[in-house]
Coordinates of C-alpha atoms in Angstrom, one line a residue:
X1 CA -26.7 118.3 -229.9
X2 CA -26.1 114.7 -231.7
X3 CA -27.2 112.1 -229.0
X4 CA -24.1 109.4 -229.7
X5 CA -26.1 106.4 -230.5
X6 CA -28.0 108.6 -233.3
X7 CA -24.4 108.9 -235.1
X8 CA -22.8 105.9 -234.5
X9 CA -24.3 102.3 -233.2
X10 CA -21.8 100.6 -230.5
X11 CA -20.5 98.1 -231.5
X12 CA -17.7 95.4 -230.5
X13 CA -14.8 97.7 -232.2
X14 CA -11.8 98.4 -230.3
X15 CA -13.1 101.2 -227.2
X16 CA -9.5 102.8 -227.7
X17 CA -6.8 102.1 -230.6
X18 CA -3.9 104.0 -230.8
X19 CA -1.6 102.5 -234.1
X20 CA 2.0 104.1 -234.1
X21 CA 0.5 107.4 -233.3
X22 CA 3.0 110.3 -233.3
X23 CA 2.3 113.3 -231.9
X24 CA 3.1 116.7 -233.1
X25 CA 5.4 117.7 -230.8
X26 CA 5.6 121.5 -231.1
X27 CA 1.5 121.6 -230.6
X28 CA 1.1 118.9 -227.8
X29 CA 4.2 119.0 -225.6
X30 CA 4.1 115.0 -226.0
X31 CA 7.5 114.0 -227.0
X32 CA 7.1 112.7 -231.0
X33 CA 7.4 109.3 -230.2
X34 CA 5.1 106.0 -231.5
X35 CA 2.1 104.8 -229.2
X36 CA 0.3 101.9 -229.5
X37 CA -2.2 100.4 -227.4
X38 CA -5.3 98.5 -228.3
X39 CA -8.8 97.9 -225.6
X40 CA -11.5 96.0 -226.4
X41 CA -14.4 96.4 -224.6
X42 CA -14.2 95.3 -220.7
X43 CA -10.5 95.5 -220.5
X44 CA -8.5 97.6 -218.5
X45 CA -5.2 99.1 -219.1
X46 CA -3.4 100.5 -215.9
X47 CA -0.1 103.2 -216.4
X48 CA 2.6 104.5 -214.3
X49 CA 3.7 108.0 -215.0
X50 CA 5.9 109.4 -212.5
X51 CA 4.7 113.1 -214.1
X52 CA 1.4 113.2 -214.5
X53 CA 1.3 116.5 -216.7
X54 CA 2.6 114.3 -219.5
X55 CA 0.0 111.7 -218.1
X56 CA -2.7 114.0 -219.0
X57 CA -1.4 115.1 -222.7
X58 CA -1.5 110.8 -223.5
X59 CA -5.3 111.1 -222.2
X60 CA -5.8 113.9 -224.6
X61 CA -4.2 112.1 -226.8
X62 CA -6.7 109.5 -226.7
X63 CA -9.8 112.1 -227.0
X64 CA -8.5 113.3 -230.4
X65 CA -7.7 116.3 -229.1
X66 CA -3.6 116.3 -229.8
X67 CA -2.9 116.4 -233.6
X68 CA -0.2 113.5 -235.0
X69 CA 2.5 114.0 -237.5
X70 CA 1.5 109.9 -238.2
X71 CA -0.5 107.0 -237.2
X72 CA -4.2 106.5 -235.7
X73 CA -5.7 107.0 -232.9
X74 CA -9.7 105.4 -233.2
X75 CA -12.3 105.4 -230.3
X76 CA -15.3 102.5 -230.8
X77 CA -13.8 102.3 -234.6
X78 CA -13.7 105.7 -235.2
X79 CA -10.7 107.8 -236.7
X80 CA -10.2 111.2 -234.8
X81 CA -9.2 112.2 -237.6
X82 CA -11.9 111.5 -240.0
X83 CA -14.6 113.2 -237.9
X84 CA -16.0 116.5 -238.1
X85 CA -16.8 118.6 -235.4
X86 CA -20.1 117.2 -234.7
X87 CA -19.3 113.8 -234.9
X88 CA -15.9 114.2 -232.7
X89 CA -18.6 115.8 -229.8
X90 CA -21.0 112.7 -229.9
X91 CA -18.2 110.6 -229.4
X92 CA -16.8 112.2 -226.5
X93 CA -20.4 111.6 -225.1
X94 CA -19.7 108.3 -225.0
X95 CA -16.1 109.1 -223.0
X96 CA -15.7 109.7 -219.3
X97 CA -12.5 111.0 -217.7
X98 CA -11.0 112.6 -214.1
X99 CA -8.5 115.0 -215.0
X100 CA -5.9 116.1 -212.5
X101 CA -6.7 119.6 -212.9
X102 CA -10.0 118.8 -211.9
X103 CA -11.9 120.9 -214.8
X104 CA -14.3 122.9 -212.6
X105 CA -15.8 125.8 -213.5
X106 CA -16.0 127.7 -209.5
X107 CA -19.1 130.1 -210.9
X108 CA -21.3 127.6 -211.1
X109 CA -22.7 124.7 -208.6
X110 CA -21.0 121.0 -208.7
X111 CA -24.2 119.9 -209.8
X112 CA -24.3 121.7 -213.2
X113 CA -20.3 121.0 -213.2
X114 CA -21.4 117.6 -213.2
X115 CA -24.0 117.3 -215.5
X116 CA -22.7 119.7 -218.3
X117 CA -20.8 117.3 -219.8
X118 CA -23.6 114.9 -221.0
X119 CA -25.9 117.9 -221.3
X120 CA -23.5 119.1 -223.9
X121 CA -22.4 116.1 -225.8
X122 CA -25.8 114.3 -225.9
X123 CA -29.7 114.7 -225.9
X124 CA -30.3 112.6 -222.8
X125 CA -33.2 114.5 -220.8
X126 CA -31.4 116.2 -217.5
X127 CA -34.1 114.3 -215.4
X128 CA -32.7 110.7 -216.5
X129 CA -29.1 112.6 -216.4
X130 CA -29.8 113.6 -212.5
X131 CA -31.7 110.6 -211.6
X132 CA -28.4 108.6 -212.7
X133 CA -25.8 111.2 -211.1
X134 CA -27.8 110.9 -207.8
X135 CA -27.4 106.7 -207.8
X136 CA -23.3 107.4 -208.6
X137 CA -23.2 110.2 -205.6
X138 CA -24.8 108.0 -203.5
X139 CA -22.5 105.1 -204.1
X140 CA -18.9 106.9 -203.5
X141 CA -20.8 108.3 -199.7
X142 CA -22.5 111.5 -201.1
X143 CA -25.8 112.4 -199.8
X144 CA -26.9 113.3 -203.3
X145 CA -25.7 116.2 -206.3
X146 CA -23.6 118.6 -204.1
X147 CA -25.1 122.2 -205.4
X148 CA -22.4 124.3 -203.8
X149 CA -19.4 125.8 -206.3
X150 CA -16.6 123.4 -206.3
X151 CA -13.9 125.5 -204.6
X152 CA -16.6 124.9 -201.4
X153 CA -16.2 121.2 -201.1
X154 CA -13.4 119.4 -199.2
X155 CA -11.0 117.8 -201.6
X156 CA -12.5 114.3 -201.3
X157 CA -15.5 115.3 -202.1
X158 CA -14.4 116.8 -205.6
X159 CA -12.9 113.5 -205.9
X160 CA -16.5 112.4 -205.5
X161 CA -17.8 114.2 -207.6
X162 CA -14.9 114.1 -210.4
X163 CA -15.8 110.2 -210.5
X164 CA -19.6 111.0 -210.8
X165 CA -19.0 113.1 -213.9
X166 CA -16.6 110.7 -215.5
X167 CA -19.0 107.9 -215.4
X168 CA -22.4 109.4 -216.1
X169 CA -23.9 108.1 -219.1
X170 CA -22.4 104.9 -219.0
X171 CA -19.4 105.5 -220.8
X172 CA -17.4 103.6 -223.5
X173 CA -14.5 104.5 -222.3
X174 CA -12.9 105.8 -219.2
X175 CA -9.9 108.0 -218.9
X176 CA -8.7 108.2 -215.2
X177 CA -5.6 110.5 -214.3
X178 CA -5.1 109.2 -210.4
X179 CA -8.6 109.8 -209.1
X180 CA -8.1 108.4 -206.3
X181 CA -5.1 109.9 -204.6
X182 CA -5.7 110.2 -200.5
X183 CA -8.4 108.6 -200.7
X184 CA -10.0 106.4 -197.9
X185 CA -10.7 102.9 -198.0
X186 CA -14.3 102.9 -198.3
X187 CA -13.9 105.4 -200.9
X188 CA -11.8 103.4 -203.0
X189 CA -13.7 100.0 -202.6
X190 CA -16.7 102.3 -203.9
X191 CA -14.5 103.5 -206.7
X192 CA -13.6 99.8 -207.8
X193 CA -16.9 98.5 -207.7
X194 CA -18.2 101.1 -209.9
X195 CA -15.5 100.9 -212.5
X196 CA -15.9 96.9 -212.0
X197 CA -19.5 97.3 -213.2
X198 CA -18.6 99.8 -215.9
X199 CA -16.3 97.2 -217.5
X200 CA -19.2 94.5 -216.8
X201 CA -20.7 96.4 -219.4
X202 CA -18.0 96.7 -222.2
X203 CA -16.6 100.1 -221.1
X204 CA -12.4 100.0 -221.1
X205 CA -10.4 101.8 -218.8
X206 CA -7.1 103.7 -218.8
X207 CA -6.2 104.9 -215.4
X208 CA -3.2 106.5 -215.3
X209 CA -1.0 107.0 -211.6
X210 CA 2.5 108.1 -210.3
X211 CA 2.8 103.9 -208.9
X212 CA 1.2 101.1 -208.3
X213 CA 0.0 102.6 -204.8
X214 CA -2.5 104.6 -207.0
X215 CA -4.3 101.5 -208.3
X216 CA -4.7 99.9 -204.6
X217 CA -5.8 95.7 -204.8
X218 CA -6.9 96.7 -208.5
X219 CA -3.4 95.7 -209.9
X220 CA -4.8 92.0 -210.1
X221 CA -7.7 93.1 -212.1
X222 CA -5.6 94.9 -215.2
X223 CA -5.4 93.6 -218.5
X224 CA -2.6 95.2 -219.3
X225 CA 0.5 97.2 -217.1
X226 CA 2.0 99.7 -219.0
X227 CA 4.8 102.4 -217.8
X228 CA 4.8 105.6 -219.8
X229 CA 7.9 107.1 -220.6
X230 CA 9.1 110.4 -222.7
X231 CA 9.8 107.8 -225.9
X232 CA 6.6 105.9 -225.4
X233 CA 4.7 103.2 -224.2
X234 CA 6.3 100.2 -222.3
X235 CA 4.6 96.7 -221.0
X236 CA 5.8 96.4 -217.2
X237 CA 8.0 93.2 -216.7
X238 CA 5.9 90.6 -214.9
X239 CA 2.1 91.9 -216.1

């Protein structure tokens, strides 16, 4: 597999740039409306969607994985649509993101749920991959890399480990689809810190929730307050 930084060097290029994208309706479900949005590295946009299926279709959106009718959507620079299939893969390396479905493949442990990912889209040895999912566990209250199946582990623990697999690698960007609904204080304050250092490191952040109870104190912190409706993007009055 490419290792990201092989194909492309970072650089300080937009993380996520979306340029009057359209999407093809009939093979997204996304209503064929414009999108923009621009993050530069550290900043953070935060989005109300009262229905978070469509919230999940804009996050594909922003993967490249939702074809346009017109517009751009680039990641670190890069045109979605200019990449070929090896090139699209390293740059998802350099993406993390919590999806609502939760992603998990039940037939396997949490650990190798977790790791896959990474193991897929880059060279990283596992050893360095498991050291650095360990530190991550052990921040949002796991004892270490749960090894049971998913379906095994109480719902706030998935959450756990959902936010574990989104960050490992020390992503560019991070896609959240409200990670952190029910979850306990401590669990959250662990959350923000972690996606506090992330953006102390250049990564942007879309995180994506029903209201503004899904965000928690981290309202203050946003760059940007956006609502998502069927015909688009919309700045919230007051951010």
């Amino acid at each position: 597999m490419a290792e990201p930084d092989d194909v492309f060097p970072d650089s300080l290029d937009a993380r996520l740039d979306l340029v009057d994208a359209r999407p093809r309706f009939d093979e997204s479900g996304l209503v064929s409306s414009r999108y923009n949005l621009r993050l530069n590295p550290g900043e953070c946009a935060l989005i109300e969607c009262r229905d978070m299926g469509q919230a999940a279709l804009f996050a594909d959106m922003c993967v490249g994985l939702v074809p346009l009718d017109d517009g751009h959507v680039r990641c670190m620079g890069l045109d979605w649509a200019d990449l070929d299939e090896r090139r699209a893969n390293a740059l998802r390396g350099r993406i993390g993101r919590v999806v609502m479905t939760g992603g998990w493949v039940d037939l396997y442990g949490t650990h190798m749920n977790i790791l896959w990912p990474q193991l897929h889209h880059t060279r990283t040895p596992i050893a360095r991959l498991q050291a650095e999912a360990v530190h991550l566990a052990v921040r949002l209250g796991l004892p270490g890399l749960p090894v049971v199946p998913p379906g095994r582990l109480s719902t706030m623990d998935r959450q756990r480990a959902a936010c574990v697999r989104a960050m490992l690698g020390e992503p560019a960007l991070l896609l959240l689809e409200h990670p952190m609904e029910g979850a306990s204080a401590g669990l959250m304050n662990a959350f923000l810190s972690l996606v506090t250092d992330l953006r102390d490191r250049g990564c942007a952040v879309v995180w994506l929730a029903p209201d503004e109870a899904g965000w928690g104190r981290y309202v203050s912190n946003a760059t940007v307050r956006l609502r998502l409706y069927d015909d688009g993007l919309f700045s919230m009055r007051g951010s």
